[in-house]
Coordinates of C-alpha atoms in Angstrom, one line a residue:
Chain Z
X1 CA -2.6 -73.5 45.8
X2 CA -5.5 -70.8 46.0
X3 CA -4.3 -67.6 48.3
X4 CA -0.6 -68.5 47.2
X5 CA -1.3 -66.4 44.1
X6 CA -1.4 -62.7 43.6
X7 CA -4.9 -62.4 42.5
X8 CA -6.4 -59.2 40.4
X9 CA -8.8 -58.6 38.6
X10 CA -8.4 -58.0 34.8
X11 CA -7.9 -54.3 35.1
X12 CA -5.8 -54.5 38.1
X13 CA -3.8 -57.3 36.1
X14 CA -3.4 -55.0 33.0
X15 CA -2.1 -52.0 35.2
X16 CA 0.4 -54.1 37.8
X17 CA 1.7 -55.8 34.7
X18 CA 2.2 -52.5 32.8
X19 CA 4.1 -51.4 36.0
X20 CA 6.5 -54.0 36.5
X21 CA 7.1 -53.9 32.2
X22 CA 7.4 -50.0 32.9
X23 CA 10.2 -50.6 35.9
X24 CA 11.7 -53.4 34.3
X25 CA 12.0 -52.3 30.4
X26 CA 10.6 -49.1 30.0
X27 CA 11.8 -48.7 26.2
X28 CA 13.3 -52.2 24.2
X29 CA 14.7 -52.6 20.7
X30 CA 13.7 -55.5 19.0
X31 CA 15.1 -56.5 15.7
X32 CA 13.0 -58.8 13.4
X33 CA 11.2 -59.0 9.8
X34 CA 8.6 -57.4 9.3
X35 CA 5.0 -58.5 8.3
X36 CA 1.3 -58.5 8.4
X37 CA 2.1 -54.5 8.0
X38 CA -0.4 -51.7 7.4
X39 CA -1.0 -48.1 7.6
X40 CA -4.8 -47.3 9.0
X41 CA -6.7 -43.9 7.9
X42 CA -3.2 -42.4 6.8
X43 CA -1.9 -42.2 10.1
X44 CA -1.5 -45.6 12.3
X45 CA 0.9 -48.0 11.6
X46 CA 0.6 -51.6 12.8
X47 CA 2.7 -55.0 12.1
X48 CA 4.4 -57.6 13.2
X49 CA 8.4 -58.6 14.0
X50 CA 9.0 -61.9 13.5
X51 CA 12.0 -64.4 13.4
X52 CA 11.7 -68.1 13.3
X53 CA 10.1 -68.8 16.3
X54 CA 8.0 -66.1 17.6
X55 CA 6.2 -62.8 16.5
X56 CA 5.6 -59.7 18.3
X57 CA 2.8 -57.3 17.6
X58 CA 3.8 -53.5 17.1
X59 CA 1.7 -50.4 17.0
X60 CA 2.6 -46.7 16.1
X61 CA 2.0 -43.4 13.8
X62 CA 3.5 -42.6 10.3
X63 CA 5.5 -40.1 11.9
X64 CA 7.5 -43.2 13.5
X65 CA 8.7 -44.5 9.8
X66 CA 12.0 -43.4 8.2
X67 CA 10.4 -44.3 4.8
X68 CA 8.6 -46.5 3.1
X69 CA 7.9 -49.9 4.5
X70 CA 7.2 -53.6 3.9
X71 CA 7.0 -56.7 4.9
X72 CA 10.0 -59.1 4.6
X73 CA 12.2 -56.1 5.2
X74 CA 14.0 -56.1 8.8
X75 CA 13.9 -53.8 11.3
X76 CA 15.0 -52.5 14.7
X77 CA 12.4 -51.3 16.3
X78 CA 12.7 -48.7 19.6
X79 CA 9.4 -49.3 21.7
X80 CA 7.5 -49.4 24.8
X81 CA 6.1 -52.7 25.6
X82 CA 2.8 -52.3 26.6
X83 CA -0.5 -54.4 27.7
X84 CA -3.5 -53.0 26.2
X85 CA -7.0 -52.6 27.9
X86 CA -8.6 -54.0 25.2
X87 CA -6.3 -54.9 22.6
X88 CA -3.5 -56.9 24.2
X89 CA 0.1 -56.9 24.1
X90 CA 1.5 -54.0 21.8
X91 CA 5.0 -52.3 21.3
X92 CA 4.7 -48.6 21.0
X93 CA 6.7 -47.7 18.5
X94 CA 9.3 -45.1 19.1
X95 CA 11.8 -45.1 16.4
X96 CA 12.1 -47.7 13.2
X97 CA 15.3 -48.5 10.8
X98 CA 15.9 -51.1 8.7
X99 CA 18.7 -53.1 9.3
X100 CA 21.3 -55.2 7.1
X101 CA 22.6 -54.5 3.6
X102 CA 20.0 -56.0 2.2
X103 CA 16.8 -54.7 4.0
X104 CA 18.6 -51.0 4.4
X105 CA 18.7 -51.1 0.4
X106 CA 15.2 -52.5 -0.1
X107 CA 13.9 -49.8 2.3
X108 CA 15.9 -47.6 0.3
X109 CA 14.5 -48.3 -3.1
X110 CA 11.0 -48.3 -2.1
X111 CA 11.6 -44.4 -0.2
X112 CA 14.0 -43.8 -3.8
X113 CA 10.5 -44.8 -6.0
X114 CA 7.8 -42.6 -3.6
X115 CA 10.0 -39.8 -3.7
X116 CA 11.2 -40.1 -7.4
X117 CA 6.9 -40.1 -8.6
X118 CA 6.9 -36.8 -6.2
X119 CA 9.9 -35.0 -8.2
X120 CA 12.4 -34.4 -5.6
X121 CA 15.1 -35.9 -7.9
X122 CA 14.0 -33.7 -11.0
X123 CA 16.8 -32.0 -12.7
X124 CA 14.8 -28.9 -12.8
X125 CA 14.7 -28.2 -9.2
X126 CA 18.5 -28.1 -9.5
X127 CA 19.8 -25.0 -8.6
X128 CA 23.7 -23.7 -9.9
X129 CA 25.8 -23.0 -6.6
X130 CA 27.4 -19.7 -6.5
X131 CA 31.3 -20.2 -8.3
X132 CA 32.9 -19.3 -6.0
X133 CA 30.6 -18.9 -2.7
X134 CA 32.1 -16.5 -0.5
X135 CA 30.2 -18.5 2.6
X136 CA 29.1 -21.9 3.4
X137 CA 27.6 -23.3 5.9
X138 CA 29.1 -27.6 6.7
X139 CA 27.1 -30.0 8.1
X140 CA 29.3 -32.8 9.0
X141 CA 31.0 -34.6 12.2
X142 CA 34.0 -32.5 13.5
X143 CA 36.2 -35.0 14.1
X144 CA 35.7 -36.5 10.7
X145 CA 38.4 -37.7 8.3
X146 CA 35.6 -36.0 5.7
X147 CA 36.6 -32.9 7.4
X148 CA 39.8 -33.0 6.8
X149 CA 39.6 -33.9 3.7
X150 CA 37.1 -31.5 2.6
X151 CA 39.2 -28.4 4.4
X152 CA 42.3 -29.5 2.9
X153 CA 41.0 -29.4 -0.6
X154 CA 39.8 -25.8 0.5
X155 CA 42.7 -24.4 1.6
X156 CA 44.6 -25.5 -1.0
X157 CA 42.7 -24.3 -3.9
X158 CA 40.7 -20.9 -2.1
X159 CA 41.6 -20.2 1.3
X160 CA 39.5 -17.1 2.0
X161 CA 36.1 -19.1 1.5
X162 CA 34.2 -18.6 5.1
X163 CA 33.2 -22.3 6.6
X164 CA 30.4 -21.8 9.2
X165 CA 30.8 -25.7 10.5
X166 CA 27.3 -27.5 12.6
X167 CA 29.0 -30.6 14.2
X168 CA 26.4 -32.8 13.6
X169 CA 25.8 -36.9 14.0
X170 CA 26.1 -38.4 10.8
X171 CA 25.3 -42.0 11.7
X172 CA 23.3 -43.9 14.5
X173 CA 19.2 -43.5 15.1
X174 CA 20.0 -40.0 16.3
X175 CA 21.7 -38.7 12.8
X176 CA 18.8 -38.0 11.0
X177 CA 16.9 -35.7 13.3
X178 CA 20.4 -33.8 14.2
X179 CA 20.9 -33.8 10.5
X180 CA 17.7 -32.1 9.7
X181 CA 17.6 -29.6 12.5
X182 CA 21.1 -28.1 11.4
X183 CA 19.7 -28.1 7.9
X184 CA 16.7 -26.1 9.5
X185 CA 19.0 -24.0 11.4
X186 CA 20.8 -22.5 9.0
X187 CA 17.6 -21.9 6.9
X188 CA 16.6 -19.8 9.2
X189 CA 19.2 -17.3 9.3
X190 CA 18.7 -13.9 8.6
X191 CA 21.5 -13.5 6.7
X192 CA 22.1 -17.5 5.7
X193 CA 25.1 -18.6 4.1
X194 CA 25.6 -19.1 0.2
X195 CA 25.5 -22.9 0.0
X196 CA 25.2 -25.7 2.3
X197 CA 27.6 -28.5 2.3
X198 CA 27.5 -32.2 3.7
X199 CA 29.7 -34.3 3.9
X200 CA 30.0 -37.5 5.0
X201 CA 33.3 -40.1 4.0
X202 CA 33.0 -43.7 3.8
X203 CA 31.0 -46.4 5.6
X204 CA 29.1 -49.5 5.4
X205 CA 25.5 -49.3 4.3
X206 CA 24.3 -48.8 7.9
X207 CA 26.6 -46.2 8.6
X208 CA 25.3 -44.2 5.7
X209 CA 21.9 -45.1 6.4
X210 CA 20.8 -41.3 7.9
X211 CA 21.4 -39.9 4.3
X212 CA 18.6 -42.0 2.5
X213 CA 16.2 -41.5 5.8
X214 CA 12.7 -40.1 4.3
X215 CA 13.4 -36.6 7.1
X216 CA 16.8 -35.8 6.0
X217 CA 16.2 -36.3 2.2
X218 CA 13.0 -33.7 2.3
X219 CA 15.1 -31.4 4.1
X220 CA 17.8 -31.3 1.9
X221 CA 14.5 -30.8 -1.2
X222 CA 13.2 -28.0 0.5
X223 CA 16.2 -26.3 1.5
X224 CA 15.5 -22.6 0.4
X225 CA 20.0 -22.5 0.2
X226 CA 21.3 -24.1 -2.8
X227 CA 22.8 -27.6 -1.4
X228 CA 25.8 -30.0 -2.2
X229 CA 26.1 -33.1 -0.9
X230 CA 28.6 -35.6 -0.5
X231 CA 28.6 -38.8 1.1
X232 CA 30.3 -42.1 1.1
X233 CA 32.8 -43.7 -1.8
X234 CA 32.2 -42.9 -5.5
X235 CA 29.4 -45.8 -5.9
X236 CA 27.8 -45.0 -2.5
X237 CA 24.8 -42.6 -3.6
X238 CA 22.5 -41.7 -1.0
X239 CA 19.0 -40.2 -1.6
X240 CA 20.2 -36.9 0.0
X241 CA 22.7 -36.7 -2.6
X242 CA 19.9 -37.3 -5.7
X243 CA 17.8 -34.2 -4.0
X244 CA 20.8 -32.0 -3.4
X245 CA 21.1 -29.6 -5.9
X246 CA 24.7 -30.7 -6.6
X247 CA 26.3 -34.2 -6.0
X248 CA 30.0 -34.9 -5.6
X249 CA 31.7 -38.9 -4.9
X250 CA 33.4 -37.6 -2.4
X251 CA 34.4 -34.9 0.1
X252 CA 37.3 -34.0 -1.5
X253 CA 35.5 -34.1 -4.6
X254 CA 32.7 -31.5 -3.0
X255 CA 35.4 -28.8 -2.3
X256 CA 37.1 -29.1 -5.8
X257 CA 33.3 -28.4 -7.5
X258 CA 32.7 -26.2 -4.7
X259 CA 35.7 -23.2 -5.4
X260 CA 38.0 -23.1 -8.8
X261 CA 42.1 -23.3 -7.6
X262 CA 43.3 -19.6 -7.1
X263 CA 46.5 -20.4 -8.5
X264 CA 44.6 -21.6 -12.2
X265 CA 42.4 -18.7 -11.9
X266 CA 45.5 -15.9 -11.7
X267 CA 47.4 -17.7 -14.5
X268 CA 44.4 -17.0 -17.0
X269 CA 43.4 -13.8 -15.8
X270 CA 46.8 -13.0 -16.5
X271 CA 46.5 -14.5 -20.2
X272 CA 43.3 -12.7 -20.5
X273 CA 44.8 -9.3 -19.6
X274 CA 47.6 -9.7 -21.6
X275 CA 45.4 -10.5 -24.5
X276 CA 43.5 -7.7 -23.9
X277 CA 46.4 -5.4 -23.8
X278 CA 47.3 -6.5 -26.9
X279 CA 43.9 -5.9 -28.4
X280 CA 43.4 -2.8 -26.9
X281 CA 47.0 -2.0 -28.9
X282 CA 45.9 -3.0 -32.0
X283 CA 43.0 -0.8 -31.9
X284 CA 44.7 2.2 -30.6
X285 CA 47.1 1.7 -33.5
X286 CA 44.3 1.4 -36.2
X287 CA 42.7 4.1 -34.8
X288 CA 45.6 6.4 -35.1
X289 CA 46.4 5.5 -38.7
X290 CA 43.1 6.1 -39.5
X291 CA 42.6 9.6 -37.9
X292 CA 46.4 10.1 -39.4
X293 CA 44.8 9.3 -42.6
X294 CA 42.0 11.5 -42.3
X295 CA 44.3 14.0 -41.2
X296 CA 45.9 14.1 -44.4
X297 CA 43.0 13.8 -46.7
X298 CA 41.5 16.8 -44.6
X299 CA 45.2 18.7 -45.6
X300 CA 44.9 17.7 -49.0
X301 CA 41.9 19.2 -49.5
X302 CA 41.8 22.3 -48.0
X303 CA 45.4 22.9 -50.1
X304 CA 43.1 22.2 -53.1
X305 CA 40.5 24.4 -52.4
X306 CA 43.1 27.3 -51.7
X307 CA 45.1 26.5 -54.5
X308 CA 42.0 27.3 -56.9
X309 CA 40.9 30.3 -55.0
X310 CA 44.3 31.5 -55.3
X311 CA 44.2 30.6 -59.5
X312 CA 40.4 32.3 -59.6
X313 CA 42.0 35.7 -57.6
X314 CA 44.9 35.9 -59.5
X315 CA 42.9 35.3 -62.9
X316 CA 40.7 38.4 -61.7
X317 CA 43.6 40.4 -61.2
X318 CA 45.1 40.2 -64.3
X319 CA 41.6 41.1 -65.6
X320 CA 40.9 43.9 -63.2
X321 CA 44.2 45.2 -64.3
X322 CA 43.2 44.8 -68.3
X323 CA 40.5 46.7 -67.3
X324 CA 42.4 49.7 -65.5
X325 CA 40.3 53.0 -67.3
X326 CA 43.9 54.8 -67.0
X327 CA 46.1 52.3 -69.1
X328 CA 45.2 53.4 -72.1
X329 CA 47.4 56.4 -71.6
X330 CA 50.1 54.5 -71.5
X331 CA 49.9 54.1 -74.8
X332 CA 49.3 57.1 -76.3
X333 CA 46.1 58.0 -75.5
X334 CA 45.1 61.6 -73.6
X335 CA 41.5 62.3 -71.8
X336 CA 39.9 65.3 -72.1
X337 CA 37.7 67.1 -69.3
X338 CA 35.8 70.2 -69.7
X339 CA 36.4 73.2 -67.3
X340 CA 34.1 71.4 -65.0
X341 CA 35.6 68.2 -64.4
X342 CA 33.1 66.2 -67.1
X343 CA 34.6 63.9 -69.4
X344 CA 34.6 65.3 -73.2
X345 CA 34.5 62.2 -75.6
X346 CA 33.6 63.7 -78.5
X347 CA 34.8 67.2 -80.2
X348 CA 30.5 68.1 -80.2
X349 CA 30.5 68.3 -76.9
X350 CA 33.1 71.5 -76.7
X351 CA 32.4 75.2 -77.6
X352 CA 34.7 77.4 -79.3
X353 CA 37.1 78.8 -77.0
X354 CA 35.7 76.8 -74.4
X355 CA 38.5 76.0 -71.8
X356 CA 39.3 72.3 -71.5
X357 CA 42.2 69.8 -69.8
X358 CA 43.6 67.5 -71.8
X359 CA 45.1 64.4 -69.1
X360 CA 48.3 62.6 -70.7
X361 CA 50.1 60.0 -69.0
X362 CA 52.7 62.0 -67.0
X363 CA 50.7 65.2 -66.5
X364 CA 47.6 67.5 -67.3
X365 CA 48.0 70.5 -69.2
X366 CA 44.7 73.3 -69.9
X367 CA 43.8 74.4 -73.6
X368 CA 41.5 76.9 -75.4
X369 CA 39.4 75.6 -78.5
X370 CA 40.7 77.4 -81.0
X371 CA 38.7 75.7 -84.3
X372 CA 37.4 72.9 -84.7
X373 CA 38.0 70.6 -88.5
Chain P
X1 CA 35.9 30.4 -38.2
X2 CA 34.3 33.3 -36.0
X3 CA 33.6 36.4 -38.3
X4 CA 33.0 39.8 -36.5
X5 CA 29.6 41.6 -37.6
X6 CA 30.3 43.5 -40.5
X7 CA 33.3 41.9 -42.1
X8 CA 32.0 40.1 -45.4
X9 CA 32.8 36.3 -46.1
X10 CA 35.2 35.4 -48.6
X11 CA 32.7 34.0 -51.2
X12 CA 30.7 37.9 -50.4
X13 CA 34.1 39.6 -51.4
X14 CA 34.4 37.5 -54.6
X15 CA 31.3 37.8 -55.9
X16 CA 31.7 41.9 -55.0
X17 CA 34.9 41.7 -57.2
X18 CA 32.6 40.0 -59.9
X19 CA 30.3 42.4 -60.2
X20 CA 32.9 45.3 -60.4
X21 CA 34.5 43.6 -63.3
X22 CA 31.2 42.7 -65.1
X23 CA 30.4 46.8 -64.9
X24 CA 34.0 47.7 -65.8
X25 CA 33.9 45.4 -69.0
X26 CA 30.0 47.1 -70.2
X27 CA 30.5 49.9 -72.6
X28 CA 28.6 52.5 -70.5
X29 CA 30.3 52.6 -67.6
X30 CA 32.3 56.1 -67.5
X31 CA 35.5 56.8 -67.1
X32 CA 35.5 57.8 -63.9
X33 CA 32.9 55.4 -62.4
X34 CA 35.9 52.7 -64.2
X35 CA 38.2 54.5 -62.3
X36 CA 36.0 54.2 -58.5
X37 CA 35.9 50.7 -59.9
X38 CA 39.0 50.1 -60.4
X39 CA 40.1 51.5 -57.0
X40 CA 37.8 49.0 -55.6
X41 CA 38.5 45.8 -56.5
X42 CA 42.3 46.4 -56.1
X43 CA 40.8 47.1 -52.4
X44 CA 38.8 43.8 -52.8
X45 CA 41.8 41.7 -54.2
X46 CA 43.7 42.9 -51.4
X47 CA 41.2 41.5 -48.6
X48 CA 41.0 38.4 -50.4
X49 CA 44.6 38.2 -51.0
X50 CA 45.2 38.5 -47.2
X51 CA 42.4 35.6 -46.0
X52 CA 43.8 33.4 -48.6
X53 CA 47.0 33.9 -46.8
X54 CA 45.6 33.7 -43.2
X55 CA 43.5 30.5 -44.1
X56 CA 46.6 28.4 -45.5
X57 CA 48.8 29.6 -42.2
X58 CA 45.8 28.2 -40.1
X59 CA 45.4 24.9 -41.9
X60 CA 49.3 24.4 -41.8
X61 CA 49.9 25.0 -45.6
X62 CA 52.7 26.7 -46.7

């Protein structure tokens, strides 16, 4: 009956009813497939959720998707229902993520085939991790059986690597964010650790889902600290793990490429310094035979070179003594001096009764020419 | 080897001692020039003699 009715105009209809929505559900998730879906001028995002029976029409920016989208894929969708002036009834989008195996892996291959034709995955963006780091920085739930594993591993094989842990969500529509903040956060240390490790062990697709959201995969890419990520099982690989600089299957995996086992390492530096003792022996030995050597050439030929200097005196002896002016007395021969000391050697050279000394071998006796023949 | 200013070399000595034989053996040298000579290189032989001696107790050669 007329007056029984709340009456409004259409304005005052769109408000009240956005009102009561806003008291009533003031944020919904709704889970359908999507379709009809399209991105306007790069930055608004409209489609529909559908199921059997009905379809709902939902409104938002980029900014909103975890990746790629498209329809036929299902999502839930985090919104604010909402009456439009002008353009009806709307969900606001708040957050979006695929759900079920088989959407989360198609929403997955699309994000894995835009990021693949950008590079991210490009093996020459890998970086080498420092071998051994001397500090890390973990990104991973505290009360994980990753944990566990992971610090087991690293106690075991180097116990004095330093583990700055972020306790961070690693599953849920809150993961991704908390993921890339702590990523961002340790970036942004002054003095930042070595290498950055996440870990994640095993779950269902869902579970893992944060670690192949668009956010946490470019923020593992641009990471200015070399990163190694592990999450999941052995076949589980995530898109974070492709843009990681290092992938391992598992946890425990992560922290046997992460650090060598100390015990291995001492057992072959051991080898390695025997070995060299024993080369640096060897040389020290052929070294001393060969300066032994030398020594003993350098002795045989300085003997050498005396010995002919001693042949080449005593040679010059014999001759100086040959040559001795007085030897010939010896044999029978006298000299002769005149009065003043000069040697006569012929008879010419005296005057009669000039005085003279005649030298013999034992003594000198003085004469008087008496004639000469 | 260090040598002190003044003091010849061994070759210095033996080529002194070779020019005092080369002038003994000529046929002009006097007799009593022979004899300074002579004196001389017995001198000479002597110094060589002696730093043949020193230079094998140096280099360890009996």
């Amino acid at each position: 009956m007329i007056g029984e009715n709340p009456s409004f105009s259409v304005s005052e209809f769109v408000a009240v009813f956005n009102q009561s929505l806003e008291m009533m559900y003031p944020q919904v998730a709704v889970t359908g497939e999507i379709s009809n879906f399209r991105v306007s001028k790069g930055k608004w995002v409209y489609f529909d959720l559908k199921d059997e029976y009905s379809s709902v029409k939902f409104f938002g920016t980029v900014y909103s998707l975890p990746g790629p989208l498209e329809d036929g894929i299902t999502c839930e969708v985090i919104g604010q229902p909402k009456l439009s002036n002008k353009y009806g009834f709307s969900i606001n989008i708040k957050s979006i993520r695929p759900v079920g195996e088989g959407s989360l892996k198609k929403a997955r291959d699309l994000l894995m085939a835009k990021l693949n034709a950008e590079g991210l995955f490009a093996e020459e963006r890998k970086r080498s991790l420092a071998y051994p780091p001397s500090r890390i920085g973990l990104i991973t739930s505290a009360e994980s059986a990753a944990i566990a594993d992971f610090r087991k591993i690293i106690n075991a094989r180097w116990p004095r690597l330093q583990i700055e842990l972020t306790d961070t969500l690693v599953q849920g529509a809150s993961a991704p964010a908390a993921i890339v903040k702590a990523l961002q956060d340790f970036n942004l240390l002054s003095d930042p650790p070595e290498v950055l490790v996440i870990v994640r062990g095993g779950g269902s697709v869902d579970d893992l889902a944060a670690f192949s959201d668009e956010s946490v995969v470019r923020a593992v890419a641009s990471s200015r600290i070399p990163t190694l990520v592990a999450i999941g099982h052995e076949n589980d690989i995530s898109l974070a793990e492709l843009a990681a600089d290092k992938r391992a299957s598992t946890p425990s995996n992560a922290a046997e490429l992460l650090v060598p086992d100390a015990k291995h390492e001492l057992l072959a530096l051991q080898g390695l310094g025997k070995s060299l003792s024993d080369v640096l022996a060897a040389t020290l030995k052929n070294k001393k035979n060969f300066v032994q050597e030398q020594a003993s050439q350098l002795n045989r030929a300085i003997e050498h070179v005396l010995t002919n200097c001693a042949h080449d005196l005593a040679n010059k002896k014999v001759l100086l003594k040959a040559f001795d002016p007085l030897s010939p007395l010896k044999q029978g021969y006298a000299l002769v001096r005149s009065a003043k000391g000069k040697h006569i050697k012929r008879a010419s050279q005296l005057a009669k009764a000039e005085a003279f000394s005649i030298q013999f071998t034992d003594r000198k006796i003085q004469a008087r020419l008496a004639g000469k023949e | 080897m260090t040598k002190k200013s003044g003091e010849q070399t061994y070759q210095q000595l033996k080529t002194e001692l070779e020019h005092i034989l080369r002038r003994m053996q000529h046929e002009d040298t006097d007799i009593d020039e022979a004899m300074v000579l002579h004196k001389q290189g017995q001198e000479i032989i002597k110094k060589l003699e002696a730093y043949l001696k020193d230079a094998s107790k140096k280099a360890g050669i009996k």
